[in-house]
Short mmCIF file of C-alpha atoms and ligand atoms in Angstrom, two decimals:
data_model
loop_
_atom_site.label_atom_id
_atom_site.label_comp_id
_atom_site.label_asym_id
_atom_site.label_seq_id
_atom_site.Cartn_x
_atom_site.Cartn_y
_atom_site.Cartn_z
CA UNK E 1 -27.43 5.23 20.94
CA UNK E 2 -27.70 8.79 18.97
CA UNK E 3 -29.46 8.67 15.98
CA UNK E 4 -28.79 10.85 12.90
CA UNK E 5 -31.38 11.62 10.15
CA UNK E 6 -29.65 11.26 6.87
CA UNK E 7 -30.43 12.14 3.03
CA UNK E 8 -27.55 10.51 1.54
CA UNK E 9 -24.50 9.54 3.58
CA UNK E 10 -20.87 7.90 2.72
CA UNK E 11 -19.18 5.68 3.95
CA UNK E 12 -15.11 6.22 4.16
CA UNK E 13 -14.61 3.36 6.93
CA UNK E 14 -10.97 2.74 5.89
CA UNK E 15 -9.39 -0.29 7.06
CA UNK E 16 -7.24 -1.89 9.91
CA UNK E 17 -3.77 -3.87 10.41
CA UNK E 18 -4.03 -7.35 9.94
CA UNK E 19 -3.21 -9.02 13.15
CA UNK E 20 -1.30 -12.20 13.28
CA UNK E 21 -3.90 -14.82 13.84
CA UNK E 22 -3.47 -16.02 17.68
CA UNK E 23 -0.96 -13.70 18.85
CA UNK E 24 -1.64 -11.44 22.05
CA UNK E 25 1.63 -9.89 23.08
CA UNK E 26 2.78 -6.38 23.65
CA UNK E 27 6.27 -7.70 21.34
CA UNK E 28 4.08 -7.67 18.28
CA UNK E 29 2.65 -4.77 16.98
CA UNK E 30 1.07 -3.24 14.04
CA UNK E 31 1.14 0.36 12.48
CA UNK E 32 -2.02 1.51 11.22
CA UNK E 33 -2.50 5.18 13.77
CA UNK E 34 -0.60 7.84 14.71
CA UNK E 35 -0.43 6.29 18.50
CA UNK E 36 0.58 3.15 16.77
CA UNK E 37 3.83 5.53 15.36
CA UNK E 38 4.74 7.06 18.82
CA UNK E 39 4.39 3.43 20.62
CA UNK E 40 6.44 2.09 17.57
CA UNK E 41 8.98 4.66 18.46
CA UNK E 42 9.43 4.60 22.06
CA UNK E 43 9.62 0.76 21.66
CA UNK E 44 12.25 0.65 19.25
CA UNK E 45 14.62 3.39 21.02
CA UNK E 46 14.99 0.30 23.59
CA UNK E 47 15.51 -2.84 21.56
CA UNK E 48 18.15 -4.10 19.83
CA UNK E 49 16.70 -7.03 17.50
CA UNK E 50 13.60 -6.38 15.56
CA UNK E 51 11.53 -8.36 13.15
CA UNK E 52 9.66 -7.33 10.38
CA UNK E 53 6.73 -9.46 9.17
CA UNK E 54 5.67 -8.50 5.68
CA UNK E 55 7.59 -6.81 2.74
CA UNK E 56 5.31 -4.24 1.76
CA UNK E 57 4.81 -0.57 2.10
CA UNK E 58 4.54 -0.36 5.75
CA UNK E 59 7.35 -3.34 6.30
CA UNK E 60 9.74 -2.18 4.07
CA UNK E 61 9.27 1.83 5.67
CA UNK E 62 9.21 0.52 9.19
CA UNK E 63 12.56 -1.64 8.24
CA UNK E 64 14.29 1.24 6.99
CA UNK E 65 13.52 3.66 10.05
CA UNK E 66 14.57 0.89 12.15
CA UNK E 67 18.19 0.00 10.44
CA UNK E 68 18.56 4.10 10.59
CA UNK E 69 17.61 3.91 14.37
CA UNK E 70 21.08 1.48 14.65
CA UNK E 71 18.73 -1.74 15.36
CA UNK E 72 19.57 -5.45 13.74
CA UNK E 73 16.27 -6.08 11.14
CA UNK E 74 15.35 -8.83 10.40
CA UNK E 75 11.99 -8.89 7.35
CA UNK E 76 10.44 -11.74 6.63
CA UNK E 77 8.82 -12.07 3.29
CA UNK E 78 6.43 -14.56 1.25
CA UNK E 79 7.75 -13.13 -2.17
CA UNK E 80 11.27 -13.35 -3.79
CA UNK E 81 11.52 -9.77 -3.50
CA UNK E 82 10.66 -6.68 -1.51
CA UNK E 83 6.98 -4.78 -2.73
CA UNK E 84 6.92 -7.19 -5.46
CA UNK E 85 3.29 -6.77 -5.59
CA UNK E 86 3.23 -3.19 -6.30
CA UNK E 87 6.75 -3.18 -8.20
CA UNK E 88 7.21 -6.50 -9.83
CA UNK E 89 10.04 -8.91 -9.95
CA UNK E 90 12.93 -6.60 -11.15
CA UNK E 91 12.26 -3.13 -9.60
CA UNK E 92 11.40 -5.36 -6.61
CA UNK E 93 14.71 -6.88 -6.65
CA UNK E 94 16.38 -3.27 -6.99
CA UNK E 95 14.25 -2.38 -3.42
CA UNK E 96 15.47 -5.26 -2.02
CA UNK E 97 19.43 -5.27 -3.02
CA UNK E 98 18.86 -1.67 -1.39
CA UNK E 99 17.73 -2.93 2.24
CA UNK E 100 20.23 -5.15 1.41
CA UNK E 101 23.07 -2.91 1.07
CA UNK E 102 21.33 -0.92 4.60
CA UNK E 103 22.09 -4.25 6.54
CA UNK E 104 18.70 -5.65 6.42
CA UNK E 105 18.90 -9.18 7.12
CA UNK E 106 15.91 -10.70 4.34
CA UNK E 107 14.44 -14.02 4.71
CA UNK E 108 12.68 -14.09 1.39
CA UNK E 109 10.09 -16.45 -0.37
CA UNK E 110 9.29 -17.30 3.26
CA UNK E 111 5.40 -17.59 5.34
CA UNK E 112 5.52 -17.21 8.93
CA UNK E 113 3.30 -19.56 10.48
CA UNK E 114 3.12 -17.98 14.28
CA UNK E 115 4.91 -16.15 16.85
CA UNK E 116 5.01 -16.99 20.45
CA UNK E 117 5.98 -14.94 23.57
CA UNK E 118 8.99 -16.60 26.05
CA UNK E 119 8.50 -13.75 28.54
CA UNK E 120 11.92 -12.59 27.94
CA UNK E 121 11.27 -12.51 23.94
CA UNK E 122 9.43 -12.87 20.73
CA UNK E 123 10.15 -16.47 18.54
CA UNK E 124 8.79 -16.24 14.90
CA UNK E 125 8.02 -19.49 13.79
CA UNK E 126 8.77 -19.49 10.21
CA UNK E 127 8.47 -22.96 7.21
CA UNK E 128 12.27 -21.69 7.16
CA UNK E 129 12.82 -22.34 11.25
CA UNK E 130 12.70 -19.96 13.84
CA UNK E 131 14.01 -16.43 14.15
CA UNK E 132 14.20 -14.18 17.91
CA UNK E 133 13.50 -10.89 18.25
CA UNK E 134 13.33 -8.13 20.87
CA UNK E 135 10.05 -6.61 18.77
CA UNK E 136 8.02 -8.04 16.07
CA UNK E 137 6.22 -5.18 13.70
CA UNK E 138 3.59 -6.55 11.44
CA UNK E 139 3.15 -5.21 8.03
CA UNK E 140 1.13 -7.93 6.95
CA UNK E 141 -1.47 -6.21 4.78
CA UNK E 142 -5.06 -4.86 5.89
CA UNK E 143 -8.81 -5.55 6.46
CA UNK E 144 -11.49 -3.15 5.18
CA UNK E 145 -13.93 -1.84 7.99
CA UNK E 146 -17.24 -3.06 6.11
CA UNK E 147 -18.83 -4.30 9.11
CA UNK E 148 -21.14 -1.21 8.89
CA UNK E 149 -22.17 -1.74 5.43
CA UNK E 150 -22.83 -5.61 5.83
CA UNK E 151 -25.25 -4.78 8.72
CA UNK E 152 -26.91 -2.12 5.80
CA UNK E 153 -27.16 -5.07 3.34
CA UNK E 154 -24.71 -3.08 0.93
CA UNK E 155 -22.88 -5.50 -1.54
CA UNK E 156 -19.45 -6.17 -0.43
CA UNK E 157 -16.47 -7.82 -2.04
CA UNK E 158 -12.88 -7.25 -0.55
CA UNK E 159 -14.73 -3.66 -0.20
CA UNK E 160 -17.78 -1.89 -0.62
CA UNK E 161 -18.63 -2.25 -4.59
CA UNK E 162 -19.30 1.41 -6.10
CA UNK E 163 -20.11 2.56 -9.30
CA UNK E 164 -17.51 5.10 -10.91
CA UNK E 165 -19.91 7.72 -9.34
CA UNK E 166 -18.87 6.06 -5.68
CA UNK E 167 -22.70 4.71 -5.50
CA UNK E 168 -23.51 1.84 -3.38
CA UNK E 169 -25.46 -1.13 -4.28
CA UNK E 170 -28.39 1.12 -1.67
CA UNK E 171 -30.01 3.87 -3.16
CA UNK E 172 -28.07 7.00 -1.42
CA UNK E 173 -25.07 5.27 0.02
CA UNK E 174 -21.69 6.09 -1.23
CA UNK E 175 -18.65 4.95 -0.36
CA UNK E 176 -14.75 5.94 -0.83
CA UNK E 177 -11.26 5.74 0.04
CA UNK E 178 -9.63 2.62 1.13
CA UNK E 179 -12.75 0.55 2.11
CA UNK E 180 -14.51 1.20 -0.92
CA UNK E 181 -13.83 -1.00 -4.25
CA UNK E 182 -15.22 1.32 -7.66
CA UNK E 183 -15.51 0.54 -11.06
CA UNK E 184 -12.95 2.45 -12.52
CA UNK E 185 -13.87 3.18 -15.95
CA UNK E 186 -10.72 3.40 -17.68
CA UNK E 187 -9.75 -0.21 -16.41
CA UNK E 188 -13.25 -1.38 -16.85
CA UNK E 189 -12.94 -3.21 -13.58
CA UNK E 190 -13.61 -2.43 -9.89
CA UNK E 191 -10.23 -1.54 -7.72
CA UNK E 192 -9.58 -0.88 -4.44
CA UNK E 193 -6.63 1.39 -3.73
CA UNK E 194 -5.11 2.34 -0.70
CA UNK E 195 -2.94 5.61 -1.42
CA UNK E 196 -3.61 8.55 0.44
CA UNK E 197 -4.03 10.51 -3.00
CA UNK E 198 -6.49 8.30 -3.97
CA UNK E 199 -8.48 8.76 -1.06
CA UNK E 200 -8.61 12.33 -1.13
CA UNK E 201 -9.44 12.72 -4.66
CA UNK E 202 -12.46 9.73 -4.38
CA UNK E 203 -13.97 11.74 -1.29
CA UNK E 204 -13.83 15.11 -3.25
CA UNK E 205 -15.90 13.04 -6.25
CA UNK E 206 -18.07 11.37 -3.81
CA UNK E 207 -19.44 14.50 -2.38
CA UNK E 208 -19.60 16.10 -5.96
CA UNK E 209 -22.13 13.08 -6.37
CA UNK E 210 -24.18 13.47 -3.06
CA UNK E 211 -24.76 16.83 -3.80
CA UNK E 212 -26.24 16.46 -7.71
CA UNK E 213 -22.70 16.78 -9.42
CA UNK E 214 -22.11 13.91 -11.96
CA UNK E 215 -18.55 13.38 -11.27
CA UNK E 216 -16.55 10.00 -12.69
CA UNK E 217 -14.01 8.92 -10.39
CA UNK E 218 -11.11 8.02 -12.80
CA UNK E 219 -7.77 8.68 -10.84
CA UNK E 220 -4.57 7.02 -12.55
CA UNK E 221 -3.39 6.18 -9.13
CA UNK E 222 -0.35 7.55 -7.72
CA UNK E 223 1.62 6.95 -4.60
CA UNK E 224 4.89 7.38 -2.84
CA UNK E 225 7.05 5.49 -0.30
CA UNK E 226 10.05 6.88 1.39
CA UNK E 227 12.48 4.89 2.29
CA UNK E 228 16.34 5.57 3.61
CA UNK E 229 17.27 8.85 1.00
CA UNK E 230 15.40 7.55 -1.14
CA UNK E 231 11.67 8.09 -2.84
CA UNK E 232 9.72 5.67 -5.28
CA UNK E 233 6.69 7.08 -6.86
CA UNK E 234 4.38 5.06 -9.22
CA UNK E 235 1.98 6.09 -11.13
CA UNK E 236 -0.58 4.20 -13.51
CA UNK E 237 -1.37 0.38 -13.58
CA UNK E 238 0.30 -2.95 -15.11
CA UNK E 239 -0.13 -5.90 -16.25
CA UNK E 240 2.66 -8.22 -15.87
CA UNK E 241 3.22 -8.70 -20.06
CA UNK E 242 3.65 -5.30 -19.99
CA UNK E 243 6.72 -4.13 -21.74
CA UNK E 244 9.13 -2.42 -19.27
CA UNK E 245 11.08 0.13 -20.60
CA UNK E 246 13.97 1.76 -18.38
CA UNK E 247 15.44 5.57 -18.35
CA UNK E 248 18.54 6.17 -16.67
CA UNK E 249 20.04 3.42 -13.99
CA UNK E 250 18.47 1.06 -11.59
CA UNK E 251 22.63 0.25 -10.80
CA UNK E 252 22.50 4.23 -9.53
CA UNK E 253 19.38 3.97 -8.48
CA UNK E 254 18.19 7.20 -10.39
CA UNK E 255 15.76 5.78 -12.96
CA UNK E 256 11.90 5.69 -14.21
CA UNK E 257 10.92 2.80 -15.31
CA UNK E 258 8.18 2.94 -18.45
CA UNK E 259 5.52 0.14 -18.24
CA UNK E 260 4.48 -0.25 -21.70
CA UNK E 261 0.94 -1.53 -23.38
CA UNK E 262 -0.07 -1.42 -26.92
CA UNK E 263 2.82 1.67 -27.66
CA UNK E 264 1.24 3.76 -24.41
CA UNK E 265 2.33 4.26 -20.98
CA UNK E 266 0.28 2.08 -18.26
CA UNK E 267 2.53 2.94 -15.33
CA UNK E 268 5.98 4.49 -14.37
CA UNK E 269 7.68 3.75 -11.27
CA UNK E 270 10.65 6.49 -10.23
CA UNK E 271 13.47 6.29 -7.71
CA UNK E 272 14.91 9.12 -7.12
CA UNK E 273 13.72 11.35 -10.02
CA UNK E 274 10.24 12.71 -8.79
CA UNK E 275 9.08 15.06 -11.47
CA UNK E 276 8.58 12.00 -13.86
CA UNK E 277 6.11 10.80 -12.02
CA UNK E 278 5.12 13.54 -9.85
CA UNK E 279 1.82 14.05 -12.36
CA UNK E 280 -0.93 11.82 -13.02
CA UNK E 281 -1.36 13.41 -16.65
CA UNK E 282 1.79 12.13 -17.63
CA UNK E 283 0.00 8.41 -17.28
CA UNK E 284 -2.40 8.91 -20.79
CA UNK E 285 -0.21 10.36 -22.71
CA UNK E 286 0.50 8.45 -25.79
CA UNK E 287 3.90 7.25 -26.18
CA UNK E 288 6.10 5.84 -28.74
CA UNK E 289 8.11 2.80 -28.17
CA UNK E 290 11.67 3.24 -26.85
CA UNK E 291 14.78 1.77 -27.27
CA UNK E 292 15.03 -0.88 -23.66
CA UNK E 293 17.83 1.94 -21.71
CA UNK E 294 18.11 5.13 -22.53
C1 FAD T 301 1.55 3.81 8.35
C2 FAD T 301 0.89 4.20 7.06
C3 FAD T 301 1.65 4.83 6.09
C4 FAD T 301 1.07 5.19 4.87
N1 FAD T 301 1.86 5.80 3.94
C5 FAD T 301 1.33 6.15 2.76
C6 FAD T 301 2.13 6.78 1.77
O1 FAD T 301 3.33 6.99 1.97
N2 FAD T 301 1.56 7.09 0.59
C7 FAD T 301 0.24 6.84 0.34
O2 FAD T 301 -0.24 7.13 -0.76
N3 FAD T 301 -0.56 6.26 1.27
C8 FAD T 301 -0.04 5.90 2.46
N4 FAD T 301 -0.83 5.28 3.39
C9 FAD T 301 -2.23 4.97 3.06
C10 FAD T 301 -3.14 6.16 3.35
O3 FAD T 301 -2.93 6.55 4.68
C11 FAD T 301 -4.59 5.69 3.16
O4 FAD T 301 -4.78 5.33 1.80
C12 FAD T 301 -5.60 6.80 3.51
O5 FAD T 301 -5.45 7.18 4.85
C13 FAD T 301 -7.02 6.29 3.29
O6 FAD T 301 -7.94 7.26 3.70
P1 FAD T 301 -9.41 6.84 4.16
O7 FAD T 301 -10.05 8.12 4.56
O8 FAD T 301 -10.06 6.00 3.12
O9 FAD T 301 -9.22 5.87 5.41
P2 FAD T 301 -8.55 6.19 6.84
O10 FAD T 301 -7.53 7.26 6.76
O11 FAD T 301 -8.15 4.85 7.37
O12 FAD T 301 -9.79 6.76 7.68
C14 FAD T 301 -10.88 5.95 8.05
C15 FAD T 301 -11.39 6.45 9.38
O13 FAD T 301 -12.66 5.86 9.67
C16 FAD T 301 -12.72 5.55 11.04
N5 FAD T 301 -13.74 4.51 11.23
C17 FAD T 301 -13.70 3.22 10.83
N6 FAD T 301 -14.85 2.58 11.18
C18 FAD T 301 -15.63 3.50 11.80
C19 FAD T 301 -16.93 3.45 12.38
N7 FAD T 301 -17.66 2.33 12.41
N8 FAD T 301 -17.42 4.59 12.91
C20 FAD T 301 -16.68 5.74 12.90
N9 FAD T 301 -15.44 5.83 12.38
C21 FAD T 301 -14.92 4.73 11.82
C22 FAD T 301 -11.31 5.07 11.34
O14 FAD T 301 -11.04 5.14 12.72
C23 FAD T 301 -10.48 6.07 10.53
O15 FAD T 301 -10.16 7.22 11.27
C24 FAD T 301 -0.28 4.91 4.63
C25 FAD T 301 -1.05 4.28 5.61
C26 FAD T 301 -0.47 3.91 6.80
C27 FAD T 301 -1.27 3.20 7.86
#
């Protein structure tokens, strides 16, 4: 083993596809890498039915490439609706009437409980009976590489805890990106994102830190998803007694979507309209109270 000499180093492990528990087959796989992608490609040009196991980011993408490809889709999902945990229960329900409308077969507010290999095909086992598929692609969330830092003793929970100056619990140890859970100042709690803006912008603090530079990580986190024509960007963070306040049409799916705390914006989520929130500024601005459509 090669040994490096270090004066501070950080620690931007990311994380990894959650398997299914007990499956083994080349019919399921996950997405995480770009060879993940290309085998993901050149196994869907040759099947016809595919399952998707999770509603999330990287379900609801890999169910819309697939539909577009001309396969039958099938996702599975523990929620009543599509992304609910990043969108909610009604912007959730405007993803899902949209898969919907792409042919997307949904088996909703439903946990699969294993998948099994015939040889000639994949069975998912679901508490809602069994569905068959040529390919199974899991999108069933991730798990943080933190081996490393348990081995250093660093303190861990669902990620390595930082400070909002991406310090470790050691004494020159920082951490950022996916694997790394920070107090976030403005939330006064610690998160764990996994955007890829969020990542770059916690690395660029992290090494202003290493290198003497007092630098606050406090990112209103943004993100993006494409899926079929259309792109959803979010921006900020809710609660779910947020008020939710709704420009333009979720019926013509050209809207932004205001979450609203204490008469200021804590999040907007856009379809189709990306220069509302295309800027992370736009998240602190105060705001007064609108009308519920306008
Ligand atoms: C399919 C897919 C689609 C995505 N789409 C979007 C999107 O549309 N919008 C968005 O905002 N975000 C998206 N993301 C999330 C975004 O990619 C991540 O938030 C971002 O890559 C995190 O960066 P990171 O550097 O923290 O981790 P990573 O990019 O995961 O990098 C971590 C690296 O560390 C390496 N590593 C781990 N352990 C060790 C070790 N012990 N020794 C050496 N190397 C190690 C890993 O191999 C990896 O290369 C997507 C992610 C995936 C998988």
């Amino acid at each position: 083993m090669r040994r490096w000499v270090y004066s501070r180093i950080l620690l931007a492990t990311g994380v990894r596809a959650r398997p299914i528990p007990g499956v083994d087959s080349d019919r399921v796989l996950t997405l995480r890498s770009l060879r993940d992608a290309l085998q993901i490609r050149d196994r869907l040009a040759a099947v016809e039915k595919v399952v998707v196991l999770g509603g999330g980011f990287i379900g609801c993408e890999a169910a819309s490439t697939a539909v577009s490809m001309g396969k039958r889709v099938t996702v599975i999902e523990r929620s009543e609706t599509l992304m609910q945990a990043a969108l909610g229960p009604v912007l959730g329900g405007v993803l899902t009437d949209v898969h919907r409308a792409a042919g997307v077969q949904l088996v909703l507010h439903s946990v699969v409980q294993s998948v099994e290999d015939t040889g000639s095909m994949a069975v998912v086992h679901t508490d809602r009976g069994i569905i068959e598929a040529d390919l199974v692609l899991v999108g069933a969330g991730t798990v943080p590489n933190v081996e490393l830092a348990l081995e250093a003793g660093l303190e861990v929970d669902g990620g390595v805890l930082t400070d909002e100056f991406s310090q470790t619990s050691v004494p020159d140890v920082f951490a950022a990106g996916d694997v790394a859970s920070t107090f976030h100042p403005y939330y006064g709690t610690h998160l764990r994102v996994e955007h890829h803006d969020t990542a770059m912008h916690h690395g660029i603090s992290a090494a202003k830190n290493m290198i003497g530079i007092d630098d606050t990580f406090s990112e209103v986190h943004w993100f993006w998803t494409d899926q079929y024509e259309h792109t959803l960007q979010q921006v900020g963070r809710a609660r779910p007694d947020d008020e939710l306040v709704v420009r333009g049409s979720l019926d013509e799916l050209s809207f932004s979507a205001f979450s609203l705390r204490d008469g200021r914006i804590a999040k907007v989520i856009s379809l189709n309209r990306p220069r509302t929130s295309s800027s992370p500024a736009g998240c602190s601005s105060p705001n007064t109270r609108r009308p519920q459509s306008c």
